[in-house]
mmCIF file of C-alpha atoms in Angstrom:
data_model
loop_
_atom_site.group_PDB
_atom_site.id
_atom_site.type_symbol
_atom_site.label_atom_id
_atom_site.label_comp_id
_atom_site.label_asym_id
_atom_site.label_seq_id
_atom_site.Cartn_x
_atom_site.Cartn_y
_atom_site.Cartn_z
ATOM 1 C CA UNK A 1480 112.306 86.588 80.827
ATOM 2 C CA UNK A 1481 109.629 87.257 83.185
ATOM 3 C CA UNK A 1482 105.860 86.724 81.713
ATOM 4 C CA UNK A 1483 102.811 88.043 83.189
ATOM 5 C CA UNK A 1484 99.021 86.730 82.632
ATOM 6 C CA UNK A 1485 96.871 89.595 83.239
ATOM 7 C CA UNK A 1486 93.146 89.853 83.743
ATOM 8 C CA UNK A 1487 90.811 91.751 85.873
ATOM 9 C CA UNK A 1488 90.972 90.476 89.258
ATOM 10 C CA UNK A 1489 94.223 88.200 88.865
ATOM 11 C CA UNK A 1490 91.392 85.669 90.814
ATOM 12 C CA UNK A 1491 90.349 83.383 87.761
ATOM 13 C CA UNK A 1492 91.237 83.669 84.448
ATOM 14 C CA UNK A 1493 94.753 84.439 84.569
ATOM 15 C CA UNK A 1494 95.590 81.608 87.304
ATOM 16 C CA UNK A 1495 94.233 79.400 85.220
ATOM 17 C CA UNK A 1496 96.411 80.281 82.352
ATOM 18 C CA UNK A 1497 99.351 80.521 84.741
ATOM 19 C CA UNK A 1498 98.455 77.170 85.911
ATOM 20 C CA UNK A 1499 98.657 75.397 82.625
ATOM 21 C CA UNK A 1500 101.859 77.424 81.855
ATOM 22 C CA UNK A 1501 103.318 75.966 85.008
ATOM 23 C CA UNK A 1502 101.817 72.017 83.930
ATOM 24 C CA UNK A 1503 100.235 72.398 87.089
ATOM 25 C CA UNK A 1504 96.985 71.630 84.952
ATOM 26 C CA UNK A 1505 96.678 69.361 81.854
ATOM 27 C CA UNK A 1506 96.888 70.866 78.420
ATOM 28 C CA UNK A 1507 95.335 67.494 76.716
ATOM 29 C CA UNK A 1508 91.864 67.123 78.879
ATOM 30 C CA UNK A 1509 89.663 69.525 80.622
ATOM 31 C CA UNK A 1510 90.139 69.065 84.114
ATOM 32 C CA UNK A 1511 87.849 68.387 86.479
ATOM 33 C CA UNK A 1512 86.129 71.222 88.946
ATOM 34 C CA UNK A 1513 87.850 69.717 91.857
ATOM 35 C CA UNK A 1514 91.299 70.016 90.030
ATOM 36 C CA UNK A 1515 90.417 73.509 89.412
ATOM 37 C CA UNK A 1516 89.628 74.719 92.412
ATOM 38 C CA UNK A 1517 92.022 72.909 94.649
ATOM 39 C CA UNK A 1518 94.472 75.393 92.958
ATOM 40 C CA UNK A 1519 95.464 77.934 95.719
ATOM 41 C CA UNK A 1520 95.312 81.059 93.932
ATOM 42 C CA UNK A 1521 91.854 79.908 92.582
ATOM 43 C CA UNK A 1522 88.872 82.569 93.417
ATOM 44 C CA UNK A 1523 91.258 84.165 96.339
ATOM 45 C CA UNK A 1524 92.217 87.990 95.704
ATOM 46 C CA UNK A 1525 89.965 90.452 95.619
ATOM 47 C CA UNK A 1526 89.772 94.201 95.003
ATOM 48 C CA UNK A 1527 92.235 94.989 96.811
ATOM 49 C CA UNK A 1528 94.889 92.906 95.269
ATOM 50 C CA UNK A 1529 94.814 94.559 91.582
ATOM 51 C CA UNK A 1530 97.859 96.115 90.554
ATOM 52 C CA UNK A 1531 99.721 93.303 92.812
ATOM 53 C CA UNK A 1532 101.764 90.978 90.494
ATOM 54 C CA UNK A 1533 101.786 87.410 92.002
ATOM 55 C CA UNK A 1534 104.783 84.949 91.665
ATOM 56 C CA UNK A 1535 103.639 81.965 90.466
ATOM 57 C CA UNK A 1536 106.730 79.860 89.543
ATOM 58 C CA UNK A 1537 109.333 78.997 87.221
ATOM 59 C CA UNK A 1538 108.516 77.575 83.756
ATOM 60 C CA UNK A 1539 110.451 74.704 81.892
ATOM 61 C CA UNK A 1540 112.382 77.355 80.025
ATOM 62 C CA UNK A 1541 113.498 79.494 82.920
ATOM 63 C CA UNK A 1542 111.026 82.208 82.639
ATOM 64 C CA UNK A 1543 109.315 83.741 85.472
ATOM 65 C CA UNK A 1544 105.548 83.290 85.090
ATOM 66 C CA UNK A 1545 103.479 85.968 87.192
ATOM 67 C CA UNK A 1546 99.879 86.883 87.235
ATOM 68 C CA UNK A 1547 98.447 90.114 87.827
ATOM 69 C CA UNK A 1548 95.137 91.970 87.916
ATOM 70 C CA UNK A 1549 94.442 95.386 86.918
ATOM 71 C CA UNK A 1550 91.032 96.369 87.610
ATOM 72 C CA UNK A 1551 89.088 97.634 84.432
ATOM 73 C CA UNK A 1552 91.661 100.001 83.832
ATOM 74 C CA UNK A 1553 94.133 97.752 82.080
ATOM 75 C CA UNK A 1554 95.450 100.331 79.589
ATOM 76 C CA UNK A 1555 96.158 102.873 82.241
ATOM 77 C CA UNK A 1556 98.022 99.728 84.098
ATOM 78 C CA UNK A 1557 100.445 98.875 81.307
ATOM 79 C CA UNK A 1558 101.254 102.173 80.696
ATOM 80 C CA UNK A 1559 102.249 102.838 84.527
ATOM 81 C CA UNK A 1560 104.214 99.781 84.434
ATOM 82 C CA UNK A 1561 105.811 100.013 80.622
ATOM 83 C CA UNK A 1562 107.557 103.930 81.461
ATOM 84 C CA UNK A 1563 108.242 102.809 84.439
ATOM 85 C CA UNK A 1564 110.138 99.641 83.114
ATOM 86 C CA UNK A 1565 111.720 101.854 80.605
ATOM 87 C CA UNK A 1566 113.479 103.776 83.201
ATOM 88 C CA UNK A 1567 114.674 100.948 85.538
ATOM 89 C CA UNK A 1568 115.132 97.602 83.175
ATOM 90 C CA UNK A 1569 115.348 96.387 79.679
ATOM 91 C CA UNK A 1570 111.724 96.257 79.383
ATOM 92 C CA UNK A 1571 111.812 93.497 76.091
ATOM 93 C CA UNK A 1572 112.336 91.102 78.886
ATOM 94 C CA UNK A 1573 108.952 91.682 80.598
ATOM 95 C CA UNK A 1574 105.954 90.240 78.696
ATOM 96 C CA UNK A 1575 102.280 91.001 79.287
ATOM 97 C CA UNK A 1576 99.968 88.894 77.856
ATOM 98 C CA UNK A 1577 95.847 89.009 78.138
ATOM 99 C CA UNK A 1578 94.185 86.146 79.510
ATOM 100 C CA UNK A 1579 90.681 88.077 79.933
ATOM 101 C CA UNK A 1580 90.021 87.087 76.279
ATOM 102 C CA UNK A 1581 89.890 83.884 76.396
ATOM 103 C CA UNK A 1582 87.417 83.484 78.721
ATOM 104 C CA UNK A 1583 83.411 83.706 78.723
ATOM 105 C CA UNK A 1584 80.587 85.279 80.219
ATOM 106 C CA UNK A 1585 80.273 82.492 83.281
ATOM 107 C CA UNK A 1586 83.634 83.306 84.453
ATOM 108 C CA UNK A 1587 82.940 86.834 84.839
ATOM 109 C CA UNK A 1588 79.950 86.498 86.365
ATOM 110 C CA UNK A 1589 81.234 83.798 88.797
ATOM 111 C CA UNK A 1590 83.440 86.472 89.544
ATOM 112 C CA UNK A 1591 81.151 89.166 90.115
ATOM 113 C CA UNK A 1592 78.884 87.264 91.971
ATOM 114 C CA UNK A 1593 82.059 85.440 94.509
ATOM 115 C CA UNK A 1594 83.447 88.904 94.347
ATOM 116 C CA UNK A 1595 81.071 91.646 94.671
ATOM 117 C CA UNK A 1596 78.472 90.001 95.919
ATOM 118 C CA UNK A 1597 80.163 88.178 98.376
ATOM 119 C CA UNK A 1598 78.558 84.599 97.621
ATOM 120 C CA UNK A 1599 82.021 82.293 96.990
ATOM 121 C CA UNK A 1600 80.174 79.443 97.359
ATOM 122 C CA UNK A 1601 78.144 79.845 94.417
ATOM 123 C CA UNK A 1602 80.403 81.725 92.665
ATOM 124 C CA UNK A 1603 83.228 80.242 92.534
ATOM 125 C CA UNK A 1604 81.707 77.260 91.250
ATOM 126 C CA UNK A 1605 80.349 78.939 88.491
ATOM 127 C CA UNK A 1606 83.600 80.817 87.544
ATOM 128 C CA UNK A 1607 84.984 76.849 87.300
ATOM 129 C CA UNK A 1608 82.244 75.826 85.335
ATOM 130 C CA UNK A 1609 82.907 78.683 83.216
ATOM 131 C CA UNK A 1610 86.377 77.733 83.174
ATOM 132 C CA UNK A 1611 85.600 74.294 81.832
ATOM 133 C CA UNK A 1612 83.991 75.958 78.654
ATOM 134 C CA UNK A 1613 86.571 77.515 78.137
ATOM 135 C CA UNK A 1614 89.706 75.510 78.690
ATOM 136 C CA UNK A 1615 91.138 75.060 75.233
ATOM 137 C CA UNK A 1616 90.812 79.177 74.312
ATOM 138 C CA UNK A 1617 93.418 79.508 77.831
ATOM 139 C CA UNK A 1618 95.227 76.397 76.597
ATOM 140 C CA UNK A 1619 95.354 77.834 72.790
ATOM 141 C CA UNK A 1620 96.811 81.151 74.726
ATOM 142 C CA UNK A 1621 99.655 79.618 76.724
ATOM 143 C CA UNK A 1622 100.501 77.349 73.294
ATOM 144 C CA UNK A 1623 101.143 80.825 71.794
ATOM 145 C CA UNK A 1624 103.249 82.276 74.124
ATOM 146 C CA UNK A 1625 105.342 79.460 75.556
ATOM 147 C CA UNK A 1626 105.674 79.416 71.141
ATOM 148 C CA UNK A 1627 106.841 83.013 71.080
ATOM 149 C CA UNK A 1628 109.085 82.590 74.232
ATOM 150 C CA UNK A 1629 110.888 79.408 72.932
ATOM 151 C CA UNK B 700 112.966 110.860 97.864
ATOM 152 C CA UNK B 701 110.831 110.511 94.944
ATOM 153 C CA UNK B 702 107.906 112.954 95.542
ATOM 154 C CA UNK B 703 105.230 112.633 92.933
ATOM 155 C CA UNK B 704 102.076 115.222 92.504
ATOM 156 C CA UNK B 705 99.300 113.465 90.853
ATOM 157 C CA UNK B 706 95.991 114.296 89.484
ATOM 158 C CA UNK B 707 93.372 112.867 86.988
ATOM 159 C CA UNK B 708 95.238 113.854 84.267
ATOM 160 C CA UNK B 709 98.366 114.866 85.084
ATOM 161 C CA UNK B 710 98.473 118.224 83.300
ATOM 162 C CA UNK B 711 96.742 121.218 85.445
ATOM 163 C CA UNK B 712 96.772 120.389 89.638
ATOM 164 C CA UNK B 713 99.770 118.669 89.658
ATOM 165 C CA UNK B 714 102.174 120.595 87.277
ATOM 166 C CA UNK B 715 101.274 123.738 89.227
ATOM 167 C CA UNK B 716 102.315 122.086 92.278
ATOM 168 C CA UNK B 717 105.602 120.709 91.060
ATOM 169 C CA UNK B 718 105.951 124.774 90.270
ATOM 170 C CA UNK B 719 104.903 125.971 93.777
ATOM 171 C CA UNK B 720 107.473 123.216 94.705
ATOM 172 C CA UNK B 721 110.320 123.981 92.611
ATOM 173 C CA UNK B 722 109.870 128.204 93.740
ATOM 174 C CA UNK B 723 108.862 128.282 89.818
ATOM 175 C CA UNK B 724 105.652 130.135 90.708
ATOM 176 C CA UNK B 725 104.951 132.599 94.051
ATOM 177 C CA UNK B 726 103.774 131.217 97.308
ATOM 178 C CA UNK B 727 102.042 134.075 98.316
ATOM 179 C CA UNK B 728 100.082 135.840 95.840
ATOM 180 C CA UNK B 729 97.943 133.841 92.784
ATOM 181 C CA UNK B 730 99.718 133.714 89.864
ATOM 182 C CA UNK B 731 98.529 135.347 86.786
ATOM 183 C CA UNK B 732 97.463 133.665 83.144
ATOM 184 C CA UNK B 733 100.881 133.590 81.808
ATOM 185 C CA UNK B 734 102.845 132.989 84.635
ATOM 186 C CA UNK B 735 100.224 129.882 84.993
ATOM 187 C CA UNK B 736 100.750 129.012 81.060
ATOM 188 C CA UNK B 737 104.204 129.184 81.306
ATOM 189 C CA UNK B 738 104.576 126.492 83.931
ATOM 190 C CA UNK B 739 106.632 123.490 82.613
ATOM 191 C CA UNK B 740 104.273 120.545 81.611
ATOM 192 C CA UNK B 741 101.146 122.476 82.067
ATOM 193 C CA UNK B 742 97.865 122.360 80.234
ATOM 194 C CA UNK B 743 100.538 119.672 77.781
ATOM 195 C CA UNK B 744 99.878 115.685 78.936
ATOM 196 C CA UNK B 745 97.559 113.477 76.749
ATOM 197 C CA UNK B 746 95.462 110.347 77.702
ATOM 198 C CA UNK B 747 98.747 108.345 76.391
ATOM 199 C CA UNK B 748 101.226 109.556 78.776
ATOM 200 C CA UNK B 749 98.947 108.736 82.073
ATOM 201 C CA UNK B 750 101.061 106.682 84.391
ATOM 202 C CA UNK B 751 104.019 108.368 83.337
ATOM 203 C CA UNK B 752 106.770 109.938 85.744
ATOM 204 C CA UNK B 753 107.945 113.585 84.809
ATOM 205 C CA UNK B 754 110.469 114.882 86.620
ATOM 206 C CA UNK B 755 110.070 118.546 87.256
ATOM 207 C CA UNK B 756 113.373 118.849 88.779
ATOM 208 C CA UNK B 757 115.367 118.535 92.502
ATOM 209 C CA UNK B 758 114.168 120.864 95.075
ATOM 210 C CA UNK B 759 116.672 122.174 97.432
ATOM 211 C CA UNK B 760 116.716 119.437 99.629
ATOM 212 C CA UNK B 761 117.754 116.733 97.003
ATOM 213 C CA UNK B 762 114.129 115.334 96.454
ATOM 214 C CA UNK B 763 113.043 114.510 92.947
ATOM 215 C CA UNK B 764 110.043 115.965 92.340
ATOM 216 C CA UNK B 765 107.591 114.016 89.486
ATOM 217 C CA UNK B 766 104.253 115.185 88.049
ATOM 218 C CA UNK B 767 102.012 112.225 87.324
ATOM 219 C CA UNK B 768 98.361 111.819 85.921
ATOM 220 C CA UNK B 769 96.493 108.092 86.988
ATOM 221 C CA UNK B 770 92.934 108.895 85.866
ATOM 222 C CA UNK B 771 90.666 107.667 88.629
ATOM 223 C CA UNK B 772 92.872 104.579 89.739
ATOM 224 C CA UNK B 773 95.182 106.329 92.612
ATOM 225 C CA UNK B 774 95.027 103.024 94.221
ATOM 226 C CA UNK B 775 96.050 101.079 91.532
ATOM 227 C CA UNK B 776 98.871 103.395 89.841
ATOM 228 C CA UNK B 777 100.553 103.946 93.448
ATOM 229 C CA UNK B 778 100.842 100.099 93.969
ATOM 230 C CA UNK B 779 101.570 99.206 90.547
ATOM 231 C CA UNK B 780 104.587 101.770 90.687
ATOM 232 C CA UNK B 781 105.814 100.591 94.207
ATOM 233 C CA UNK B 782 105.596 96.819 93.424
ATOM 234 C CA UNK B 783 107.499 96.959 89.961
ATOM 235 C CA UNK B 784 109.953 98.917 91.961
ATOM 236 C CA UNK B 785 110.214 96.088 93.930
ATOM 237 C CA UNK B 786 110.452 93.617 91.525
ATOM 238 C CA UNK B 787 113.236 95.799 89.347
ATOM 239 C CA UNK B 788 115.153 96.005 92.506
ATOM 240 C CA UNK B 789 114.341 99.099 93.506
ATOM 241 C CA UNK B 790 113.534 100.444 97.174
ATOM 242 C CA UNK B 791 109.492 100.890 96.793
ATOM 243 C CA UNK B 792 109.458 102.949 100.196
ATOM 244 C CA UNK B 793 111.323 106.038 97.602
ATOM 245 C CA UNK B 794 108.494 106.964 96.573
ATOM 246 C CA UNK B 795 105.762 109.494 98.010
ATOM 247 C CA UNK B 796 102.632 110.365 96.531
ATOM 248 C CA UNK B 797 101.048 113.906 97.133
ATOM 249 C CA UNK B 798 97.370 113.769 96.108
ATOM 250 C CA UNK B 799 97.310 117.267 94.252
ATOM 251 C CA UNK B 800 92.687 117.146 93.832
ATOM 252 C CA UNK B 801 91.155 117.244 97.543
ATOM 253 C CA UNK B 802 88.456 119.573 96.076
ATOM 254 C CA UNK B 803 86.113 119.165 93.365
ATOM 255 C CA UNK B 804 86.565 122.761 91.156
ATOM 256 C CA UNK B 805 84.099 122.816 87.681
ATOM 257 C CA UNK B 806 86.082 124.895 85.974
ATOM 258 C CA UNK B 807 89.289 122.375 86.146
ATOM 259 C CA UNK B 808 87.205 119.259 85.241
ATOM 260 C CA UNK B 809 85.045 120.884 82.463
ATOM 261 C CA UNK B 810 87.890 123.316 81.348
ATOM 262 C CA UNK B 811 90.785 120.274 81.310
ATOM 263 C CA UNK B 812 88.309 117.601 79.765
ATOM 264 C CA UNK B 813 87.862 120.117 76.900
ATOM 265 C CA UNK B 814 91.207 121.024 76.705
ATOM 266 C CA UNK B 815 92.785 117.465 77.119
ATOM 267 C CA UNK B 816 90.045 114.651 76.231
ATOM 268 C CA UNK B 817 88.586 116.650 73.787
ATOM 269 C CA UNK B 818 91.052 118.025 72.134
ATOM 270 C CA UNK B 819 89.376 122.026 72.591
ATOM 271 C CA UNK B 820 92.712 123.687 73.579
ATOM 272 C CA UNK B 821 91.265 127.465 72.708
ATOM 273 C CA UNK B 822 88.046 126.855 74.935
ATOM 274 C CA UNK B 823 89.694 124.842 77.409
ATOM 275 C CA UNK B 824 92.614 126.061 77.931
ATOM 276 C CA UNK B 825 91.447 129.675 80.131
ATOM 277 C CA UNK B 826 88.547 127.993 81.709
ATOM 278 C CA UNK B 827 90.900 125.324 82.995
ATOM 279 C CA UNK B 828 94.197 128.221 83.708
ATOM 280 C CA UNK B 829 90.894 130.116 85.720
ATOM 281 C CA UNK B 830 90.282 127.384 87.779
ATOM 282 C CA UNK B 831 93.706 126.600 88.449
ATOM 283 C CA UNK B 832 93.660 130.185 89.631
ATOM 284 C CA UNK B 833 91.056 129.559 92.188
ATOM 285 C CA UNK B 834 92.279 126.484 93.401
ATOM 286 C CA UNK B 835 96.348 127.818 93.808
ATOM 287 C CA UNK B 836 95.946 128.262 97.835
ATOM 288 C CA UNK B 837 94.709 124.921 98.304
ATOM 289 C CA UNK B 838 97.546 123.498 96.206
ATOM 290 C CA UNK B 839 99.927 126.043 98.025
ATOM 291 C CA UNK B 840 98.823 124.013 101.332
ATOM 292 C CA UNK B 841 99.322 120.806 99.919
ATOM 293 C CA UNK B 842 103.083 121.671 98.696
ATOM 294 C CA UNK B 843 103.892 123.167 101.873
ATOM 295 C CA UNK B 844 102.380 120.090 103.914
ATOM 296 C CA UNK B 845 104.328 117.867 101.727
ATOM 297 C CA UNK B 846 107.567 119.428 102.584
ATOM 298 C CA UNK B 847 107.095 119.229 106.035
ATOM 299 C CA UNK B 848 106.301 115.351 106.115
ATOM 300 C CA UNK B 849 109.377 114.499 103.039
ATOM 301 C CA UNK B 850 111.209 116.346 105.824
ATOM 302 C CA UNK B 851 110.222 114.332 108.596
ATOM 303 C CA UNK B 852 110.696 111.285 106.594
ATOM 304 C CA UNK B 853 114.130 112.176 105.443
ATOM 305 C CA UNK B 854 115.165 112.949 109.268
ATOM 306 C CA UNK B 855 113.978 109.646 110.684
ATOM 307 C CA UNK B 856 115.173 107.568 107.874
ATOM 308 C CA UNK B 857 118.619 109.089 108.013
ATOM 309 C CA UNK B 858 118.766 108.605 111.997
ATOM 310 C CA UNK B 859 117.727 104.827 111.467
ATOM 311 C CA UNK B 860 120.502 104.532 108.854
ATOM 312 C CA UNK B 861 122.986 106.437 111.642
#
């Protein structure tokens, strides 16, 4: 099975969600700004990474956990990849799920302002902060699929 | 060699193409209305099938030619296609993409928004077929440009495999 967190840039909220998927972040606590930033996909790709899936690792149960970002034009994205998974694979074995959701308004602009405005510094702290707020929607959202995959 | 035409919608520019392509329509004269209407695929795609692959058939060199509508997100589509190729197992480097709208033409945006988004077919449909009309030499260029590189391509990839 290969699953794959998707949000806009693939530079917060899905890494996050990847993250906890791979116990590389607590599911029990929120974690502490340090812990979420030293992760190294943390506030990294830009732009010019979206429609780039990322490997993140192997789960517990074997699956492939990837993240990916595609733009604002996430329909048009799973389209693209869904006929084009119908021709290659078996495409019940690739999962998509939406990690956008779960996150608020100080993510996103964190984003926008470590993104588009070029200002990491302050941004990426507040997409963290934002991230802290809301930890247990992401961690609600990985519950659900690791209980769909099992 | 994949070789996919694609446009905003995948319905007018790059179906007419694929036909120019294929030797469906005439390279040197503009087609008229019907022979336009009766082009495989055209005037036919709706918002769900963007960032699907038609095939339009194999030209005479053994290329697979694909029509393919991606909305404003060339960027995105292209990679998305070439990395899940990848990931599938597939050789990502197949695949070339043909940009099929270098001009902005009116009567192709206003006549296949009606048509398509809008659901207008009998107002749409001959402003859009007009258009198409005016805009078959540029697409003519295109096709035959496209040739010439797939050729190149082919030639050099089969001497590195030699």
């Amino acid at each position: 099975m290969k699953l794959f967190y998707y949000c806009y840039g693939r530079a917060h909220s899905s890494v996050i969600a990847g993250s906890i998927h791979l116990n590389r972040l607590p599911s029990d606590r929120i974690p502490s700004i340090k812990e979420i930033l030293a992760i190294a996909e943390f506030d990294r790709s830009d732009s010019e990474d979206f429609g780039k899936p990322n490997f993140l690792g192997v789960d517990e149960l074997g699956n492939d956990v990837f993240i990916i970002g595609f733009g604002g034009e996430a329909v048009l994205g799973l389209q693209t990849v869904c006929f084009l998974l119908e021709r290659l694979v078996d495409p019940n074995e690739w999962k998509f799920y939406n990690s956008l959701n779960s996150i608020g308004w100080l993510t996103k602009m964190g984003g926008f302002i470590s993104k588009k405005l070029k200002i990491p510094y302050i941004g990426r702290y507040l997409a963290a902060l934002g991230i802290q707020q809301s930890y247990y929607n992401l961690v609600e959202l990985v519950n659900a699929v690791k209980e769909k995959e099992r | 060699m994949k070789e996919v035409y694609h446009c905003y919608g995948g319905a007018h520019a790059s179906p007419t193409a694929a036909a120019i392509h294929l030797g469906i329509l005439p390279v040197n004269r503009r087609p008229t209305f019907a022979e336009l209407l009766q082009v495989p695929r055209f005037d036919s795609i709706r918002g769900w099938e963007h960032g699907k692959l038609f095939l339009a058939g194999v030209d005479n060199d053994g290329n697979e030619v694909y029509t393919m509508g991606r909305r404003n997100s060339t960027k995105l589509v292209t990679k998305l296609i070439r990395d899940f190729t990848r990931l599938c197992g597939g050789n990502p480097e197949d695949y070339y993409f043909v940009n099929c709208v270098q001009l902005f033409n009116p009567f192709m945006v206003t006549g296949g928004y009606s048509s398509r988004a809008l659901g207008w077919v009998r107002l749409g449909r001959p402003i859009v077929t007009f258009g198409t009309m005016l805009s078959f030499p540029i697409l003519v260029q295109i096709v035959q440009r496209t040739v010439k590189e797939v050729q190149t391509i082919n030639t050099v990839n089969t001497a590195n495999k030699e």
